[in-house]
Amino acid sequence: MKIDILFLRSAIDFTPREKSEIRNALVLHITKAARALRYNPRILTITIHPNWYRTDRQGMPAYTQLEDWIWIALNYKQFRSKKHHARLIERLKYLAYHETHHAARGYAGFMAGNRHHILLNSVVSEGLADTFALERYPSKHVRSYVTYHKKEARGWFKEIREMHQTEYTSSWLFGGHGKPKSVAYKVGRYILAELKRKHPKLNATKLVRTDYRRILKLAGMR
């Protein structure tokens, strides 16, 4: 697999040293993730935009757009600050595992064939990707980020289960409008924790291509 990292043009640009640091963090950990997941496209393209002006999503949002394309944006001001730089490098490593799991699973912004997004599949897929990152790279940053509150997550799972599964707003994924921040991610982490408690030999690597309904059944959460 060739990893092709493209830095998109903007009014702001990273220095050669910054680009090298970003590239090194991503390539090493994407390679490790892909090997574990037996994910081997001919080319995996990573596009990086430097001028993300917001500070939410930890100053670095990312999306798996297609099974062989990951989009990342960075807040260059945070990236260049002594306060945030080390954290953003750690977030890059976390994203290498999280987004590669999505790509290997086929969970992307644009789904192949006639597939469409289903809310519970999104919840499970985010939980799988976060659990994979935690299993493969249990750094202090990842351990502090991949968390959930059991009672809260259980309550929101019940709400999500009753939702229309193909027509829903982004707040059901990222929070807002009365929902906690990153609600789908927290519920997904809870589902995977329950599954692993019941089936200790299973992990997010083995489950990468498992249907979300099967995962809910294994977790005892049908």
Coordinates of N, CA and C in Angstrom, one line a residue:
M1 N 0.8 -1.2 0.0 CA 0.0 0.0 0.0 C 0.9 1.2 0.0
K2 N 0.6 2.1 -0.9 CA 1.3 3.4 -0.9 C 0.4 4.5 -0.2
I3 N 1.0 5.2 0.7 CA 0.3 6.3 1.4 C 0.7 7.6 0.8
D4 N -0.2 8.3 0.2 CA 0.0 9.5 -0.5 C -0.5 10.7 0.3
I5 N 0.3 11.5 0.9 CA -0.1 12.6 1.7 C 0.0 13.9 0.9
L6 N -1.2 14.5 0.7 CA -1.2 15.8 0.0 C -1.6 16.9 0.9
F7 N -0.8 17.9 0.9 CA -1.0 19.1 1.7 C -1.7 20.1 0.7
L8 N -3.0 20.4 1.1 CA -3.8 21.3 0.2 C -3.3 22.7 0.3
R9 N -3.5 23.5 -0.8 CA -3.0 24.8 -0.8 C -4.0 25.7 -0.1
S10 N -3.5 26.7 0.6 CA -4.3 27.7 1.3 C -3.5 29.0 1.5
A11 N -4.1 30.0 2.0 CA -3.4 31.2 2.3 C -2.3 31.0 3.3
I12 N -2.5 29.9 4.1 CA -1.5 29.5 5.1 C -0.8 28.2 4.6
D13 N 0.4 28.0 4.8 CA 1.1 26.8 4.4 C 2.0 26.3 5.6
F14 N 2.1 25.0 5.7 CA 3.1 24.5 6.7 C 4.5 24.5 6.1
T15 N 5.4 24.7 7.0 CA 6.8 24.7 6.6 C 7.3 23.2 6.2
P16 N 8.4 23.1 5.5 CA 8.8 21.7 5.2 C 9.1 20.9 6.5
R17 N 9.5 21.5 7.5 CA 9.7 20.7 8.8 C 8.4 20.3 9.4
E18 N 7.4 21.2 9.4 CA 6.1 20.8 9.9 C 5.5 19.7 9.0
K19 N 5.6 19.8 7.7 CA 5.1 18.7 6.9 C 5.7 17.4 7.1
S20 N 7.0 17.4 7.4 CA 7.7 16.2 7.7 C 7.3 15.6 9.0
E21 N 7.0 16.4 10.0 CA 6.6 15.9 11.3 C 5.2 15.3 11.2
I22 N 4.3 16.0 10.4 CA 2.9 15.4 10.2 C 3.0 14.1 9.4
R23 N 3.8 14.1 8.4 CA 3.9 12.9 7.5 C 4.4 11.7 8.3
N24 N 5.5 12.0 9.1 CA 6.1 10.9 9.9 C 5.1 10.3 10.9
A25 N 4.3 11.1 11.5 CA 3.4 10.7 12.5 C 2.3 9.8 11.9
L26 N 1.8 10.3 10.7 CA 0.7 9.5 10.1 C 1.2 8.2 9.4
V27 N 2.3 8.3 8.7 CA 2.7 7.1 7.9 C 3.0 5.9 8.8
L28 N 3.7 6.2 9.9 CA 4.1 5.1 10.8 C 2.9 4.4 11.4
H29 N 1.9 5.2 11.9 CA 0.8 4.6 12.6 C -0.3 4.1 11.6
I30 N -0.5 4.7 10.5 CA -1.4 4.2 9.5 C -0.9 2.8 9.0
T31 N 0.4 2.7 8.8 CA 1.0 1.4 8.4 C 0.8 0.3 9.4
K32 N 1.0 0.7 10.7 CA 0.7 -0.3 11.7 C -0.7 -0.7 11.8
A33 N -1.6 0.3 11.6 CA -3.1 0.0 11.7 C -3.5 -0.8 10.5
A34 N -3.0 -0.5 9.3 CA -3.4 -1.2 8.1 C -2.9 -2.7 8.1
R35 N -1.7 -2.9 8.6 CA -1.2 -4.2 8.7 C -2.1 -5.1 9.7
A36 N -2.5 -4.5 10.8 CA -3.3 -5.2 11.8 C -4.6 -5.6 11.2
L37 N -5.2 -4.7 10.4 CA -6.5 -4.8 9.8 C -6.6 -5.6 8.5
R38 N -5.4 -5.9 8.0 CA -5.3 -6.5 6.7 C -6.0 -5.6 5.6
Y39 N -5.7 -4.4 5.7 CA -6.3 -3.4 4.8 C -5.2 -3.0 3.8
N40 N -5.4 -3.2 2.6 CA -4.3 -3.0 1.6 C -4.7 -2.4 0.3
P41 N -5.3 -1.2 0.3 CA -5.6 -0.6 -1.0 C -4.3 -0.3 -1.8
R42 N -4.4 -0.1 -3.1 CA -3.2 0.2 -3.9 C -2.6 1.5 -3.4
I43 N -3.5 2.5 -3.2 CA -3.1 3.8 -2.7 C -4.1 4.3 -1.7
L44 N -3.6 4.8 -0.6 CA -4.4 5.5 0.4 C -4.0 7.0 0.4
T45 N -5.0 7.8 0.0 CA -4.7 9.3 -0.1 C -5.1 10.0 1.2
I46 N -4.3 10.8 1.7 CA -4.6 11.6 2.9 C -4.4 13.1 2.4
T47 N -5.5 13.8 2.5 CA -5.5 15.3 2.2 C -5.5 16.1 3.5
I48 N -4.6 17.1 3.5 CA -4.5 17.8 4.8 C -4.6 19.3 4.5
H49 N -5.6 20.0 5.1 CA -5.8 21.4 5.0 C -5.3 22.1 6.2
P50 N -4.4 23.2 6.1 CA -3.8 23.8 7.3 C -4.6 24.8 8.0
N51 N -5.7 25.3 7.4 CA -6.3 26.6 7.9 C -7.7 26.3 8.5
W52 N -7.8 25.3 9.4 CA -9.0 25.1 10.1 C -9.1 26.1 11.2
Y53 N -10.0 27.1 11.1 CA -10.0 28.2 12.0 C -10.7 27.9 13.4
R54 N -11.4 26.8 13.4 CA -12.2 26.6 14.7 C -11.3 25.8 15.6
T55 N -11.8 25.7 16.9 CA -11.0 24.9 17.9 C -11.8 23.7 18.4
D56 N -13.0 23.5 17.9 CA -13.7 22.3 18.3 C -13.1 21.1 17.5
R57 N -13.5 19.9 17.9 CA -12.9 18.6 17.3 C -11.4 18.6 17.6
Q58 N -11.1 19.2 18.8 CA -9.7 19.3 19.3 C -8.8 20.0 18.3
G59 N -9.3 20.9 17.5 CA -8.5 21.7 16.6 C -8.1 20.8 15.4
M60 N -8.7 19.7 15.2 CA -8.2 18.8 14.1 C -9.3 17.8 13.7
P61 N -10.3 18.2 12.9 CA -11.3 17.2 12.5 C -10.8 16.3 11.4
A62 N -11.4 15.2 11.2 CA -11.0 14.2 10.2 C -12.2 13.4 9.8
Y63 N -12.2 13.0 8.5 CA -13.3 12.2 8.0 C -12.7 11.2 7.0
T64 N -13.2 10.0 7.0 CA -12.9 9.0 6.0 C -13.9 9.3 4.9
Q65 N -13.5 9.9 3.8 CA -14.4 10.3 2.7 C -14.8 9.1 1.9
L66 N -13.8 8.3 1.5 CA -14.0 7.1 0.7 C -13.1 6.0 1.4
E67 N -13.2 4.8 0.9 CA -12.4 3.7 1.5 C -10.9 3.9 1.3
D68 N -10.5 4.8 0.4 CA -9.1 5.0 0.2 C -8.8 6.5 0.2
W69 N -9.6 7.3 0.9 CA -9.3 8.7 1.1 C -9.7 9.2 2.4
I70 N -8.7 9.8 3.2 CA -9.0 10.4 4.5 C -8.7 11.9 4.4
W71 N -9.6 12.7 4.9 CA -9.5 14.1 4.9 C -9.2 14.6 6.3
I72 N -8.2 15.4 6.5 CA -7.8 16.0 7.8 C -7.6 17.5 7.7
A73 N -8.1 18.3 8.6 CA -7.8 19.7 8.7 C -7.2 20.0 10.0
L74 N -6.2 21.0 10.0 CA -5.5 21.4 11.2 C -5.7 22.9 11.5
N75 N -5.8 23.2 12.7 CA -5.8 24.6 13.1 C -4.3 25.0 13.3
Y76 N -3.7 25.7 12.3 CA -2.3 25.9 12.2 C -1.8 26.7 13.4
K77 N -2.7 27.6 14.0 CA -2.3 28.4 15.1 C -2.1 27.5 16.3
Q78 N -3.0 26.6 16.5 CA -2.8 25.6 17.6 C -1.6 24.7 17.4
F79 N -1.4 24.3 16.1 CA -0.3 23.4 15.8 C 1.0 24.1 16.1
R80 N 1.1 25.4 15.9 CA 2.4 26.1 16.1 C 2.6 26.6 17.6
S81 N 1.6 26.4 18.4 CA 1.7 26.9 19.8 C 2.3 25.8 20.7
K82 N 3.1 26.3 21.6 CA 3.8 25.4 22.6 C 2.7 24.6 23.4
K83 N 1.6 25.3 23.7 CA 0.6 24.7 24.5 C -0.1 23.5 23.9
H84 N -0.3 23.6 22.6 CA -1.1 22.6 21.9 C -0.4 21.6 21.0
H85 N 0.9 21.9 20.6 CA 1.5 21.2 19.6 C 1.7 19.7 19.9
A86 N 2.1 19.4 21.1 CA 2.3 17.9 21.4 C 1.0 17.2 21.4
R87 N 0.0 17.8 21.9 CA -1.4 17.2 21.9 C -1.8 16.9 20.5
L88 N -1.6 17.9 19.5 CA -2.1 17.7 18.2 C -1.3 16.6 17.4
I89 N 0.0 16.4 17.8 CA 0.8 15.3 17.2 C 0.2 14.0 17.7
E90 N -0.2 14.0 19.0 CA -0.8 12.7 19.5 C -2.2 12.5 18.9
R91 N -2.9 13.6 18.6 CA -4.2 13.4 18.0 C -4.0 12.9 16.5
L92 N -3.0 13.3 15.8 CA -2.7 12.7 14.5 C -2.5 11.2 14.6
K93 N -1.8 10.8 15.6 CA -1.5 9.3 15.8 C -2.8 8.6 16.1
Y94 N -3.7 9.2 17.0 CA -5.0 8.6 17.3 C -5.8 8.5 16.0
L95 N -5.8 9.6 15.2 CA -6.6 9.6 13.9 C -6.1 8.6 13.0
A96 N -4.8 8.3 12.9 CA -4.3 7.3 12.1 C -4.9 5.9 12.3
Y97 N -5.2 5.6 13.5 CA -5.8 4.3 13.9 C -7.3 4.4 13.6
H98 N -7.9 5.5 14.1 CA -9.4 5.7 14.1 C -9.9 5.7 12.6
E99 N -9.3 6.5 11.8 CA -9.7 6.6 10.4 C -9.3 5.4 9.5
T100 N -8.2 4.8 9.8 CA -7.8 3.6 9.1 C -8.8 2.5 9.3
H101 N -9.3 2.4 10.6 CA -10.3 1.4 10.9 C -11.6 1.7 10.1
H102 N -12.0 2.9 10.0 CA -13.2 3.2 9.2 C -13.0 2.8 7.7
A103 N -11.8 3.1 7.2 CA -11.5 2.8 5.8 C -11.5 1.3 5.6
A104 N -10.9 0.5 6.5 CA -10.9 -0.9 6.4 C -12.3 -1.5 6.5
R105 N -13.1 -0.9 7.3 CA -14.5 -1.3 7.5 C -15.4 -1.0 6.4
G106 N -15.0 0.0 5.6 CA -15.9 0.5 4.5 C -16.9 1.5 5.0
Y107 N -16.6 2.1 6.2 CA -17.5 3.1 6.8 C -16.9 4.5 6.4
A108 N -17.5 5.1 5.4 CA -17.0 6.4 4.8 C -18.1 7.3 4.5
G109 N -17.8 8.6 4.3 CA -18.7 9.6 4.0 C -19.6 9.3 2.8
F110 N -18.9 8.7 1.8 CA -19.5 8.3 0.6 C -19.4 6.7 0.5
M111 N -20.6 6.1 0.7 CA -20.6 4.6 0.8 C -20.6 4.0 -0.6
A112 N -20.0 2.8 -0.7 CA -20.0 2.1 -1.9 C -21.3 1.5 -2.3
G113 N -21.6 1.4 -3.6 CA -22.8 0.8 -4.1 C -24.1 1.5 -3.7
N114 N -25.1 0.7 -3.3 CA -26.3 1.3 -2.8 C -26.4 1.5 -1.3
R115 N -25.3 1.3 -0.6 CA -25.3 1.4 0.8 C -25.6 2.9 1.2
H116 N -26.2 3.1 2.4 CA -26.5 4.4 2.9 C -26.2 4.4 4.4
H117 N -26.1 5.5 5.0 CA -25.8 5.6 6.4 C -27.0 5.3 7.3
I118 N -26.7 4.5 8.3 CA -27.7 4.0 9.3 C -27.1 4.5 10.7
L119 N -27.9 5.1 11.4 CA -27.5 5.7 12.7 C -26.8 4.7 13.6
L120 N -27.4 3.6 13.8 CA -26.8 2.6 14.7 C -25.5 2.0 14.2
N121 N -25.4 1.9 12.9 CA -24.1 1.5 12.3 C -23.1 2.6 12.5
S122 N -23.4 3.8 12.4 CA -22.5 4.9 12.6 C -22.0 4.9 14.1
V123 N -22.9 4.7 15.0 CA -22.6 4.6 16.4 C -21.6 3.5 16.7
V124 N -21.9 2.3 16.2 CA -21.1 1.1 16.4 C -19.7 1.3 15.7
S125 N -19.7 1.9 14.5 CA -18.5 2.1 13.7 C -17.5 3.1 14.5
E126 N -18.1 4.1 15.1 CA -17.3 5.1 15.8 C -16.7 4.4 17.1
G127 N -17.6 3.6 17.7 CA -17.1 2.8 18.9 C -16.0 1.9 18.5
L128 N -16.1 1.2 17.4 CA -15.1 0.2 17.0 C -13.8 1.0 16.7
A129 N -13.9 2.1 16.0 CA -12.6 2.8 15.6 C -11.9 3.4 16.8
D130 N -12.7 3.9 17.8 CA -12.1 4.4 19.0 C -11.5 3.3 19.8
T131 N -12.2 2.2 19.9 CA -11.7 1.0 20.7 C -10.4 0.5 20.0
F132 N -10.4 0.5 18.7 CA -9.2 0.0 18.0 C -8.0 0.9 18.3
A133 N -8.2 2.2 18.3 CA -7.1 3.2 18.6 C -6.6 2.9 20.0
L134 N -7.5 2.7 21.0 CA -7.2 2.4 22.4 C -6.4 1.1 22.5
E135 N -6.8 0.1 21.8 CA -6.1 -1.2 21.8 C -4.7 -1.1 21.2
R136 N -4.6 -0.4 20.1 CA -3.3 -0.4 19.4 C -2.4 0.7 19.8
Y137 N -2.9 1.8 20.4 CA -2.0 2.9 20.7 C -2.6 3.5 22.0
P138 N -2.4 2.8 23.2 CA -3.0 3.2 24.4 C -2.2 4.3 25.1
S139 N -1.9 5.4 24.4 CA -1.2 6.5 25.0 C -2.0 7.3 26.0
K140 N -1.4 8.1 26.7 CA -2.1 8.9 27.7 C -3.2 9.8 27.0
H141 N -2.9 10.3 25.9 CA -3.8 11.1 25.1 C -5.1 10.3 24.8
V142 N -4.8 9.1 24.2 CA -5.9 8.3 23.7 C -6.7 7.8 24.9
R143 N -6.1 7.4 26.0 CA -6.8 6.9 27.2 C -7.7 8.0 27.8
S144 N -7.2 9.3 27.7 CA -8.0 10.4 28.3 C -9.1 10.8 27.4
Y145 N -9.0 10.5 26.1 CA -10.0 10.9 25.1 C -11.1 9.8 24.9
V146 N -10.7 8.6 24.8 CA -11.7 7.5 24.5 C -12.3 7.1 25.8
T147 N -13.3 7.8 26.3 CA -14.0 7.6 27.5 C -15.5 7.7 27.3
Y148 N -16.2 7.3 28.4 CA -17.7 7.4 28.4 C -18.2 7.2 29.8
H149 N -19.4 7.7 30.0 CA -20.1 7.5 31.3 C -21.2 6.4 31.1
K150 N -21.1 5.3 31.8 CA -21.9 4.2 31.5 C -23.4 4.5 31.6
K151 N -23.8 5.2 32.6 CA -25.3 5.5 32.8 C -25.7 6.4 31.7
E152 N -24.9 7.5 31.4 CA -25.3 8.4 30.3 C -25.4 7.7 29.0
A153 N -24.4 6.9 28.7 CA -24.3 6.2 27.4 C -25.5 5.2 27.2
R154 N -25.8 4.5 28.3 CA -26.9 3.5 28.3 C -28.2 4.3 28.0
G155 N -28.4 5.4 28.6 CA -29.6 6.2 28.4 C -29.8 6.7 26.9
W156 N -28.6 7.2 26.4 CA -28.7 7.7 25.0 C -28.8 6.6 24.0
F157 N -28.3 5.4 24.3 CA -28.4 4.2 23.4 C -29.9 4.0 23.2
K158 N -30.7 4.0 24.3 CA -32.1 3.8 24.2 C -32.8 4.8 23.3
E159 N -32.3 6.1 23.5 CA -32.9 7.1 22.6 C -32.5 6.9 21.1
I160 N -31.3 6.5 20.9 CA -30.8 6.3 19.5 C -31.5 5.1 18.9
R161 N -31.7 4.1 19.7 CA -32.4 2.9 19.1 C -33.8 3.2 18.6
E162 N -34.5 4.2 19.2 CA -35.8 4.5 18.8 C -35.9 5.5 17.7
M163 N -34.7 6.1 17.3 CA -34.6 7.1 16.2 C -34.9 6.5 14.9
H164 N -35.3 7.4 13.9 CA -35.3 7.0 12.5 C -33.9 6.7 12.1
Q165 N -33.6 5.6 11.6 CA -32.2 5.2 11.4 C -31.5 5.7 10.1
T166 N -32.3 6.3 9.2 CA -31.6 6.9 8.0 C -31.9 8.4 7.9
E167 N -32.7 8.9 8.7 CA -33.0 10.4 8.6 C -32.7 11.0 10.0
Y168 N -31.6 11.6 10.2 CA -31.2 12.1 11.5 C -30.2 13.3 11.3
T169 N -30.2 14.2 12.2 CA -29.3 15.4 12.2 C -27.9 15.0 12.7
S170 N -27.0 15.8 12.4 CA -25.6 15.5 12.8 C -25.4 15.6 14.4
S171 N -26.4 16.2 15.0 CA -26.3 16.3 16.5 C -26.3 14.9 17.1
W172 N -26.9 14.0 16.4 CA -26.9 12.6 17.0 C -25.6 11.9 16.9
L173 N -24.7 12.5 16.1 CA -23.3 12.0 16.1 C -22.4 12.9 17.0
F174 N -22.4 14.2 16.8 CA -21.5 15.1 17.5 C -22.0 15.8 18.7
G175 N -23.3 15.8 19.0 CA -23.8 16.4 20.1 C -24.5 17.8 19.7
G176 N -25.0 18.5 20.8 CA -25.7 19.7 20.6 C -27.2 19.5 20.5
H177 N -27.9 20.6 20.7 CA -29.4 20.5 20.7 C -29.9 19.6 21.8
G178 N -29.3 19.7 23.0 CA -29.7 18.9 24.1 C -29.0 17.6 24.3
K179 N -28.1 17.3 23.4 CA -27.3 16.0 23.4 C -25.9 16.3 23.9
P180 N -25.3 15.4 24.6 CA -23.9 15.6 25.0 C -22.9 15.6 23.9
K181 N -21.8 16.2 24.1 CA -20.8 16.3 23.0 C -20.3 14.9 22.6
S182 N -20.2 14.6 21.3 CA -19.7 13.3 20.8 C -20.6 12.2 21.3
V183 N -21.9 12.4 21.3 CA -22.8 11.4 21.9 C -22.7 10.0 21.2
A184 N -22.6 10.0 19.9 CA -22.5 8.7 19.2 C -21.2 7.9 19.5
Y185 N -20.1 8.7 19.7 CA -18.8 8.1 20.0 C -18.9 7.5 21.4
K186 N -19.5 8.2 22.3 CA -19.5 7.7 23.7 C -20.4 6.5 23.8
V187 N -21.5 6.5 23.1 CA -22.4 5.3 23.1 C -21.7 4.1 22.4
G188 N -21.0 4.4 21.3 CA -20.3 3.3 20.6 C -19.2 2.7 21.5
R189 N -18.5 3.6 22.3 CA -17.4 3.0 23.2 C -18.1 2.1 24.2
Y190 N -19.2 2.6 24.7 CA -19.9 1.8 25.7 C -20.4 0.4 25.2
I191 N -20.9 0.4 23.9 CA -21.3 -0.8 23.3 C -20.1 -1.8 23.2
L192 N -19.0 -1.3 22.7 CA -17.8 -2.1 22.6 C -17.3 -2.6 23.9
A193 N -17.4 -1.8 24.9 CA -16.9 -2.2 26.2 C -17.8 -3.3 26.8
E194 N -19.1 -3.2 26.5 CA -20.0 -4.3 27.0 C -19.7 -5.6 26.2
L195 N -19.5 -5.5 24.9 CA -19.2 -6.6 24.1 C -17.9 -7.3 24.6
K196 N -16.9 -6.5 24.9 CA -15.6 -7.1 25.3 C -15.7 -7.7 26.7
R197 N -16.6 -7.2 27.5 CA -16.8 -7.7 28.8 C -17.4 -9.1 28.7
K198 N -18.3 -9.2 27.8 CA -19.0 -10.5 27.6 C -18.2 -11.5 26.8
H199 N -17.3 -11.0 25.9 CA -16.5 -11.8 25.0 C -15.0 -11.3 25.0
P200 N -14.3 -11.6 26.1 CA -12.9 -11.1 26.3 C -12.0 -11.4 25.1
K201 N -12.2 -12.4 24.3 CA -11.3 -12.8 23.3 C -11.5 -12.0 22.0
L202 N -12.6 -11.2 22.0 CA -12.9 -10.4 20.8 C -12.3 -9.0 21.0
N203 N -12.0 -8.4 19.8 CA -11.4 -7.0 19.9 C -11.8 -6.3 18.6
A204 N -11.5 -5.0 18.5 CA -11.9 -4.2 17.4 C -11.2 -4.6 16.1
T205 N -10.1 -5.2 16.2 CA -9.4 -5.8 15.0 C -10.2 -6.9 14.4
K206 N -10.6 -7.9 15.2 CA -11.3 -9.0 14.7 C -12.7 -8.6 14.2
L207 N -13.3 -7.6 14.8 CA -14.6 -7.2 14.5 C -14.8 -6.1 13.4
V208 N -13.6 -5.8 12.7 CA -13.6 -4.7 11.8 C -14.7 -4.8 10.7
R209 N -15.0 -6.0 10.2 CA -15.9 -6.1 9.1 C -17.2 -6.8 9.6
T210 N -17.5 -6.8 10.9 CA -18.7 -7.4 11.4 C -19.9 -6.5 11.3
D211 N -21.0 -7.0 10.9 CA -22.2 -6.1 10.8 C -22.6 -5.6 12.1
Y212 N -23.1 -4.3 12.1 CA -23.4 -3.7 13.4 C -24.5 -4.4 14.2
R213 N -25.4 -5.1 13.5 CA -26.5 -5.8 14.2 C -25.9 -7.0 15.0
R214 N -24.9 -7.6 14.4 CA -24.2 -8.7 15.1 C -23.4 -8.2 16.3
I215 N -22.8 -7.1 16.2 CA -22.1 -6.5 17.3 C -23.0 -6.1 18.4
L216 N -24.2 -5.5 18.1 CA -25.2 -5.2 19.1 C -25.6 -6.5 19.8
K217 N -25.8 -7.6 19.1 CA -26.2 -8.8 19.6 C -25.2 -9.4 20.6
L218 N -23.9 -9.3 20.2 CA -22.8 -9.8 21.0 C -22.7 -9.0 22.3
A219 N -23.0 -7.7 22.2 CA -23.0 -6.8 23.4 C -24.2 -7.0 24.3
G220 N -25.2 -7.8 23.8 CA -26.4 -7.9 24.6 C -27.3 -6.7 24.5
M221 N -27.3 -6.0 23.4 CA -27.9 -4.7 23.3 C -28.8 -4.6 22.1
R222 N -29.5 -5.7 21.8 CA -30.4 -5.7 20.6 C -31.6 -4.8 20.9

